[in-house]
XYZ file of C-alpha atoms in Angstrom:
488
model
C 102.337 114.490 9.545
C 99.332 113.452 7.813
C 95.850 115.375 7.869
C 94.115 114.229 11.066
C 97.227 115.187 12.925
C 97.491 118.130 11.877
C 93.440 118.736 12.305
C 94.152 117.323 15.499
C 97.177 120.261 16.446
C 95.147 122.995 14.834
C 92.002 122.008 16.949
C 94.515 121.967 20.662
C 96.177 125.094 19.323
C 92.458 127.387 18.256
C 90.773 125.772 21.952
C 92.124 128.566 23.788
C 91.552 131.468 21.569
C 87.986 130.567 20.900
C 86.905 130.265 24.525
C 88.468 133.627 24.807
C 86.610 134.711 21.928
C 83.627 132.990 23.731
C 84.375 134.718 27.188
C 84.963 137.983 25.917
C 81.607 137.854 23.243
C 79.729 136.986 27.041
C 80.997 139.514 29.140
C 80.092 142.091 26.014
C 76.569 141.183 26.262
C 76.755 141.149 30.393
C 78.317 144.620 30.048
C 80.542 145.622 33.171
C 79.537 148.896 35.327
C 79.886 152.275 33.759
C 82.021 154.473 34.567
C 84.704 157.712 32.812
C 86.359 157.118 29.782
C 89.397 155.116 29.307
C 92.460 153.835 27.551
C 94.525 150.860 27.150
C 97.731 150.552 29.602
C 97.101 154.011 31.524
C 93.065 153.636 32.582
C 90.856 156.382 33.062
C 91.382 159.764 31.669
C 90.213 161.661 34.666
C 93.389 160.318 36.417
C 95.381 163.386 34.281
C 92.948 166.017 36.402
C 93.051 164.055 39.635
C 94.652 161.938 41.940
C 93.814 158.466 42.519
C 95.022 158.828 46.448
C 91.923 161.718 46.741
C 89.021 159.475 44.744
C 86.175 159.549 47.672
C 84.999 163.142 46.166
C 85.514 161.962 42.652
C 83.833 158.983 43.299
C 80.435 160.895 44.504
C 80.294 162.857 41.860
C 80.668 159.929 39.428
C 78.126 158.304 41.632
C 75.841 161.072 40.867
C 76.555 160.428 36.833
C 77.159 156.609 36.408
C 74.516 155.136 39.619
C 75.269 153.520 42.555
C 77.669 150.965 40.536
C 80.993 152.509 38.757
C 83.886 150.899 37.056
C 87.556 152.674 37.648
C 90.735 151.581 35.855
C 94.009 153.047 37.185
C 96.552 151.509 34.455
C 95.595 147.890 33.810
C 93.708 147.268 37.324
C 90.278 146.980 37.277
C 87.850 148.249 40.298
C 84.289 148.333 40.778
C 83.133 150.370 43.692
C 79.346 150.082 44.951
C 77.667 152.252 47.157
C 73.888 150.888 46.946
C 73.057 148.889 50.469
C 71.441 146.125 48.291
C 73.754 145.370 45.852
C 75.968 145.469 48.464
C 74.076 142.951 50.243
C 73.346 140.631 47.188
C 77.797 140.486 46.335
C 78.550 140.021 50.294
C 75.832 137.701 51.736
C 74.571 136.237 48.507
C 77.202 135.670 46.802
C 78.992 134.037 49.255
C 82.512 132.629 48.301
C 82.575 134.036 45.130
C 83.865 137.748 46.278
C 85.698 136.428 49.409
C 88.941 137.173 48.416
C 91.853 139.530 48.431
C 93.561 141.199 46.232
C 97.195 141.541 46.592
C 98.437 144.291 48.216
C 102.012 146.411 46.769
C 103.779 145.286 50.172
C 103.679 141.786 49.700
C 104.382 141.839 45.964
C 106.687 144.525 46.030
C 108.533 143.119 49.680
C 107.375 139.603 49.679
C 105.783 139.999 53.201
C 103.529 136.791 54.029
C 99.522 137.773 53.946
C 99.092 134.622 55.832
C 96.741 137.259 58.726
C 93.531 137.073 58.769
C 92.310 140.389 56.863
C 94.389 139.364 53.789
C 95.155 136.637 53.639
C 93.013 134.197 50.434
C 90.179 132.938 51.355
C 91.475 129.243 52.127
C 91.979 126.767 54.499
C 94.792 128.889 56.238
C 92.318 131.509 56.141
C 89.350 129.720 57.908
C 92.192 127.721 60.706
C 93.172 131.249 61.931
C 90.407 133.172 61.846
C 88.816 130.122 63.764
C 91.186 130.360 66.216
C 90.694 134.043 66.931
C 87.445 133.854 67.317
C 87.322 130.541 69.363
C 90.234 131.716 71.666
C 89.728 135.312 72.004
C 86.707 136.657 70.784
C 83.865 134.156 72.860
C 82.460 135.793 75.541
C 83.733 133.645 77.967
C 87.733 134.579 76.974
C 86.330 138.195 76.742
C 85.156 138.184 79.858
C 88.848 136.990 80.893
C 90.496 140.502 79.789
C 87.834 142.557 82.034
C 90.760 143.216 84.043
C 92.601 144.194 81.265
C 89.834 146.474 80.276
C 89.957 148.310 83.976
C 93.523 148.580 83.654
C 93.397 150.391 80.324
C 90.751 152.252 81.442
C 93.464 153.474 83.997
C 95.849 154.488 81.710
C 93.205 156.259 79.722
C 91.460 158.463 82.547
C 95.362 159.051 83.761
C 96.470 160.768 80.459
C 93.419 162.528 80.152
C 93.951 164.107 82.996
C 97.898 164.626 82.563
C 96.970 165.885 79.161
C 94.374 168.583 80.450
C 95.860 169.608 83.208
C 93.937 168.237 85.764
C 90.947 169.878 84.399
C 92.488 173.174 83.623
C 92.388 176.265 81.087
C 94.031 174.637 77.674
C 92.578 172.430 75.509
C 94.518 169.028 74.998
C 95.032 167.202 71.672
C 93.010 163.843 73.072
C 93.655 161.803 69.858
C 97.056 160.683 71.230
C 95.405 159.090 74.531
C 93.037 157.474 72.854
C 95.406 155.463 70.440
C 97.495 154.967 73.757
C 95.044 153.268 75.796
C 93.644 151.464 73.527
C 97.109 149.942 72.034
C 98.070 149.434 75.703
C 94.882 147.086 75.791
C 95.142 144.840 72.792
C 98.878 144.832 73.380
C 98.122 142.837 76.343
C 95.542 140.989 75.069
C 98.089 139.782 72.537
C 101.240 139.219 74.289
C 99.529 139.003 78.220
C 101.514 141.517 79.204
C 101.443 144.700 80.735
C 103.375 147.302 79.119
C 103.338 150.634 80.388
C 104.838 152.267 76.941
C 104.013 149.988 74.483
C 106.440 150.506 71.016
C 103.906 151.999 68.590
C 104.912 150.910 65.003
C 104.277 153.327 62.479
C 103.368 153.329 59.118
C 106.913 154.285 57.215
C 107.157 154.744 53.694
C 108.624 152.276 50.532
C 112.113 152.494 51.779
C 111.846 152.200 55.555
C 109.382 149.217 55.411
C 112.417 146.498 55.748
C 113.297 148.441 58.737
C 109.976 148.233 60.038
C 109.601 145.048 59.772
C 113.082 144.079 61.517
C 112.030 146.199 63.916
C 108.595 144.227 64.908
C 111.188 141.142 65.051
C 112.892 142.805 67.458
C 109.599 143.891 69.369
C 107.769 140.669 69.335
C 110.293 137.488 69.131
C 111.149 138.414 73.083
C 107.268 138.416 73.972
C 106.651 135.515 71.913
C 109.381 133.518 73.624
C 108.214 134.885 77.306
C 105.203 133.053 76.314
C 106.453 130.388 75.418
C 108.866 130.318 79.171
C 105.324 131.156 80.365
C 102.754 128.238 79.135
C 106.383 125.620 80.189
C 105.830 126.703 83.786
C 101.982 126.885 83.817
C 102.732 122.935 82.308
C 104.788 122.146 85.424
C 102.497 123.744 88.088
C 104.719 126.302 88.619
C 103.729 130.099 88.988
C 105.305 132.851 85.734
C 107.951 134.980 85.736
C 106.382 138.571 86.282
C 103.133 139.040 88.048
C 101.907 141.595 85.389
C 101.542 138.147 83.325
C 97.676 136.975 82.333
C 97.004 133.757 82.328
C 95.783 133.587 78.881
C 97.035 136.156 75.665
C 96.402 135.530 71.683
C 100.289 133.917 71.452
C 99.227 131.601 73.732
C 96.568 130.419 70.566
C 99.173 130.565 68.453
C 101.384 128.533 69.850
C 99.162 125.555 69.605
C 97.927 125.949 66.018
C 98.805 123.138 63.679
C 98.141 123.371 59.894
C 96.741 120.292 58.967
C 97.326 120.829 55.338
C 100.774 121.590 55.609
C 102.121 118.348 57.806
C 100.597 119.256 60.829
C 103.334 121.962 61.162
C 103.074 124.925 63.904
C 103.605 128.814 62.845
C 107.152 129.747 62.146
C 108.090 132.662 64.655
C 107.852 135.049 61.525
C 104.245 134.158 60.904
C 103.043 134.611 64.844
C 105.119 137.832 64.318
C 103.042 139.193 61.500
C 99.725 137.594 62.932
C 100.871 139.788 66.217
C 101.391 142.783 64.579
C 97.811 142.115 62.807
C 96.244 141.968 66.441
C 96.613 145.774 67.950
C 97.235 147.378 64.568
C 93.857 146.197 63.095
C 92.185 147.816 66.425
C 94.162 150.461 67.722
C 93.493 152.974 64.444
C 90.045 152.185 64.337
C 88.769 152.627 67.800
C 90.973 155.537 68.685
C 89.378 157.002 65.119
C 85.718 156.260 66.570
C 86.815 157.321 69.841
C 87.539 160.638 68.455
C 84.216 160.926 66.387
C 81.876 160.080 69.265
C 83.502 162.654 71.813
C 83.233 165.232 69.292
C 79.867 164.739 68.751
C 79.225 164.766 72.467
C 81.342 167.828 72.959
C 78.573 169.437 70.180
C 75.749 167.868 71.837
C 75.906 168.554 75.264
C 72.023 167.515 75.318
C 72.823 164.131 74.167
C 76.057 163.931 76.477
C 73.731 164.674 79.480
C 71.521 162.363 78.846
C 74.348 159.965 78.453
C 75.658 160.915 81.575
C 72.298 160.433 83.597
C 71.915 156.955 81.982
C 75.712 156.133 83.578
C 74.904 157.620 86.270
C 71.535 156.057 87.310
C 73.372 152.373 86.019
C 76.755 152.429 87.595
C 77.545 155.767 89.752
C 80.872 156.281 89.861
C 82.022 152.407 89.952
C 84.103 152.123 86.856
C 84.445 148.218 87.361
C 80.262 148.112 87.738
C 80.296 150.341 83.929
C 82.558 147.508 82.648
C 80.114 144.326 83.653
C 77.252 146.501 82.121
C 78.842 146.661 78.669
C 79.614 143.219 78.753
C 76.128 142.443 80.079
C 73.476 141.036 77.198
C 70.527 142.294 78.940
C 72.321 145.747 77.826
C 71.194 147.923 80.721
C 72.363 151.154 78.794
C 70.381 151.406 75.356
C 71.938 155.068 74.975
C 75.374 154.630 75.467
C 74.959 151.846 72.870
C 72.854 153.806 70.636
C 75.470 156.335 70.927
C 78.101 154.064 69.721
C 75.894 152.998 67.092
C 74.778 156.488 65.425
C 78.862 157.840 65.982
C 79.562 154.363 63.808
C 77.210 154.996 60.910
C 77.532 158.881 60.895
C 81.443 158.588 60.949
C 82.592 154.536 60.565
C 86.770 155.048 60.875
C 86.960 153.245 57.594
C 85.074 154.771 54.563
C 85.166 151.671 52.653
C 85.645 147.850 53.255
C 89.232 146.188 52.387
C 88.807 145.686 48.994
C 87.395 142.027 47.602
C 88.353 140.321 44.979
C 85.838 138.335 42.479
C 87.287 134.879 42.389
C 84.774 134.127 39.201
C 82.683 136.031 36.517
C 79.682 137.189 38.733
C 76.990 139.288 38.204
C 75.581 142.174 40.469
C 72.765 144.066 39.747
C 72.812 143.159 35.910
C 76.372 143.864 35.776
C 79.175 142.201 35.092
C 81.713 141.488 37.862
C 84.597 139.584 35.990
C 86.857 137.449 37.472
C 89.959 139.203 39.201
C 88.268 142.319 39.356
C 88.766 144.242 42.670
C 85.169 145.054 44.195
C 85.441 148.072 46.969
C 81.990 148.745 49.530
C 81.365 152.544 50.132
C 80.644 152.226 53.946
C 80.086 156.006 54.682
C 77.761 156.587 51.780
C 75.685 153.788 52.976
C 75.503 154.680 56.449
C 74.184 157.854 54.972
C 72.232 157.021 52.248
C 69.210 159.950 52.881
C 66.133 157.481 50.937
C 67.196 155.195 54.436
C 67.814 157.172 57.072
C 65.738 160.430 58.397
C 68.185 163.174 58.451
C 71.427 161.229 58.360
C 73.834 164.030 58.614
C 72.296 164.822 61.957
C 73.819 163.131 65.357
C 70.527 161.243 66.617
C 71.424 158.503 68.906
C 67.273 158.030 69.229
C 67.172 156.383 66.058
C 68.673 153.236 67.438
C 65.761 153.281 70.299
C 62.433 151.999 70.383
C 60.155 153.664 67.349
C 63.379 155.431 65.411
C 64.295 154.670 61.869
C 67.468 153.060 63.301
C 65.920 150.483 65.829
C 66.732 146.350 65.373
C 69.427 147.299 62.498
C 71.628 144.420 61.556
C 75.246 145.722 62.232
C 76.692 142.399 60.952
C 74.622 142.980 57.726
C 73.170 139.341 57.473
C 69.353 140.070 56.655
C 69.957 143.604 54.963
C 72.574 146.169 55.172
C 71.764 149.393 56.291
C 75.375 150.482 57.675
C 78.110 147.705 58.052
C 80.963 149.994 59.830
C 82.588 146.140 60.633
C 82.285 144.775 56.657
C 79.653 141.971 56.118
C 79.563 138.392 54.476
C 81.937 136.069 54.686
C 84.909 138.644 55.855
C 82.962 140.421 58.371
C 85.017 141.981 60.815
C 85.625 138.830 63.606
C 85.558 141.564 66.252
C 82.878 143.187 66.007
C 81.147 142.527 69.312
C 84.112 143.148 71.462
C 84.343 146.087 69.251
C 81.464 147.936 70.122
C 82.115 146.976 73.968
C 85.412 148.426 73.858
C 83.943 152.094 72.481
C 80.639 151.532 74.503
C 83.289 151.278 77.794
C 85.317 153.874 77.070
C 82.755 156.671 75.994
C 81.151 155.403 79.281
C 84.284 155.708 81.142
C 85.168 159.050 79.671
C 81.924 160.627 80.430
C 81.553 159.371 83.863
C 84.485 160.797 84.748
C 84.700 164.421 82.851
C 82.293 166.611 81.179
C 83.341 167.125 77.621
C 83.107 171.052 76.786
C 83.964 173.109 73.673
C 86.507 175.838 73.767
C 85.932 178.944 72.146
C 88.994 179.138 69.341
C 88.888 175.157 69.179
C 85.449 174.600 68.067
C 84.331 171.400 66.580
C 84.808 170.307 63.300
C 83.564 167.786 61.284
C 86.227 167.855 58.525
C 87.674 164.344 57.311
C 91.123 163.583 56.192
C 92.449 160.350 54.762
C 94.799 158.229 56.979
C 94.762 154.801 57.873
C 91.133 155.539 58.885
C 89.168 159.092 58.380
C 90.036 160.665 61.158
C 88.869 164.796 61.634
C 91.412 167.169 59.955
C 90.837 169.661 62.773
C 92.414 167.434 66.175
C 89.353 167.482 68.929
C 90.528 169.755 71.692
C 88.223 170.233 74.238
C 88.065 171.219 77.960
C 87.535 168.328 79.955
C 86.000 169.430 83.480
C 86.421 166.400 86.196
C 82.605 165.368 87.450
C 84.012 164.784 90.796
C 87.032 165.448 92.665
């Protein structure tokens, strides 16, 4: 091999180590976040004293040390958490694509269960044709306005184990958390499969070894629904009326029966993926508005003022007609400012999730002066936002008035576009796609709960505002209150 070959070799061969060298003498001058000390392999040495399932506290007080940016390594993963509304709104919104990602999560690489659902799946072409379809299927106001009497019907279920749960109204003091998750899986169970079902399956969370199971189990759950859809939209076809008459004429398998993937042959969804994209529908709800259910009664139940003057608002909009309280939430002119600004203040004093689903920097990026590299895992500190004391006048303190006319609350941006404030639903370009219907589905059932009881506290159950890490921070102590009917 003579000289210029080998120059030639040597030159391919030192190309990749010197733009390393290159990349890492950049991100050395664009230094990433602060944060604890750490070493190679095992990350952060504070992980010896602490548990990396418990880091909320942690992270405050490292907050309080580092600044509103901080760098965490657990072993060789790298995560930046940020809890400034700013820089938060500068990675989200202005940056666009470049943190719209996901990181893998240890089901799929550990089980090799598709992320092809909306929340985590990459941000993609896949990505955009589903979440396109949800939103232009489901979530428009004129589908929403479809479900209304799926909305009535839940509302049904709701009041009836409420009142099963309590006693009619009697002495003891019912758990409430459990007919909250009920009603509200009962309605996006329909929503997704069009049918009514009266004891829905609930699938829960199982551990490492009983996650196959699970999953067979949704199989089980969902292939029969998905194929009485299919019987269903054959007959509609032929003129000819379905099945059951619990059936709606329109569900979110319905959708996904028509999608096509352009990219991929013009295929349709294997069973397996409307499966998992089913299972995505009520589970991405059902935790979150039960959790905010839960949050907003107990605030009522300790601010019988507010819940009053809640009441009277119902009252002087809708009576007693539970069917007129469901138009009004649906109604744009919004003809009950407090029952939203209740929703509102319960969502930025206690948003069910305390951070976003983690994002994923798809390139080096900077934010705030730091250095986001590519790969890292970025995570948004909703609660500490929401009550970030330099924004928000007393922000430990229920005030649904802030959200009126002259408070330090009124014309906020809940989808985070112009500035973020609070962003309970996530912001940019993996905002939460159902976020209006959302908020209508608390606004109706706070309505619908306090039109129909008043919420007291019980003397040995008293409210507290103690959080505990589950799927979503839900209150330690279970609300338990005494629930007197309004009427008879």
């Amino acid at each position: 091999m003579n000289n210029l070959a080998i120059l030639a070799v040597a030159g391919v061969l030192l190309l990749p180590l010197l733009v390393f060298l290159r990349d890492v003498t950049s991100r050395r001058r664009r230094r990433l976040p602060p944060g604890p000390p750490a070493v190679p392999l095992f990350g952060n040495l504070l992980w010896l004293r602490h548990s990396a399932a418990d880091v909320e506290p942690l992270l405050l007080k490292l907050f309080d040390k580092y600044g509103p940016v901080v760098t965490l390594r657990i072993g060789w993963r790298l995560s930046i958490f940020v809890a400034d509304r700013h820089l938060a709104h500068a990675a989200l919104v202005g940056a666009g694509a470049k943190l719209a990602e996901r990181p893998r999560t240890a089901t799929s690489m550990l089980l090799g269960v598709s992320e092809n659902i909306i929340t985590r799946s990459n941000y993609g072409a896949m990505w955009r044709l589903l979440r396109r379809n949800l939103v232009s299927h489901m979530l428009q106001p004129s589908r929403v306005d479809q479900f209304a009497p799926a909305r009535v019907w839940a509302r049904r279920v709701l009041m009836g184990k409420l009142r099963e749960t309590s006693g009619g109204g009697g002495g003891d003091a019912p758990n409430v958390t459990e007919a909250f998750q009920h009603a509200v899986f009962c309605l996006l169970v329909l929503m997704c499969f069009g049918e009514r079902l009266d004891e829905p399956a609930h699938l829960f969370r199982g551990r490492l070894d009983a996650w196959h199971a699970l999953l067979r189990r949704q199989k089980e759950l969902f292939v029969p629904l998905i194929e009485a859809r299919r019987e269903y939209k054959k007959l509609a076809s032929q003129g000819l009326p379905p099945a059951r008459e619990t059936t709606f004429q329109h569900s979110y398998v319905d959708t996904l029966l028509d999608v096509k993937i352009p990219e991929e042959g013009n295929r349709s969804l294997t069973d397996g993926e409307i499966v998992t994209l089913c299972s995505e529908f009520p589970n991405a709800g059902t935790d979150t508005t039960s959790t905010g259910l839960q949050w907003i009664m107990a605030e009522l139940v300790k601010n019988p003022a507010v819940q009053e003057k809640l009441y009277a608002e119902i009252k002087a909009t809708c009576g007693g007609d539970g069917e007129l309280l469901e138009r009004s939430v649906r109604d744009k002119d919004n003809k009950m400012p407090y029952l939203n600004a209740v929703v509102m203040e319960g969502l930025r004093k206690h948003p069910p999730s305390h951070t976003l689903l983690p994002h994923k920097a798809a390139e080096d990026m900077d934010v705030g002066g730091f250095l986001i590299p590519k790969g890292a895992t970025v995570n948004f500190m909703v609660a500490e936002i929401g009550r970030d004391e330099r924004e928000w006048e007393k922000p430990m303190e229920f005030i649904p008035e802030r959200f009126l006319a002259g408070g330090d609350g009124e014309g906020v941006d809940v989808t985070g576009s112009r500035e973020i404030r609070m962003m309970p639903f996530g912001a940019g370009r993996r905002i939460c796609a159902g976020l209006n219907v959302g908020v209508m589905h608390l606004e109706y059932f706070v309505g619908s709960m306090v039109m129909e009881f008043e919420w007291k506290e019980v003397a040995g159950d008293e409210v507290e505002f103690a959080e505990k890490l589950e799927f979503t921070t839900a209150m330690a102590k279970p609300l338990r209150p005494r629930l007197v009917p309004r009427r008879s």
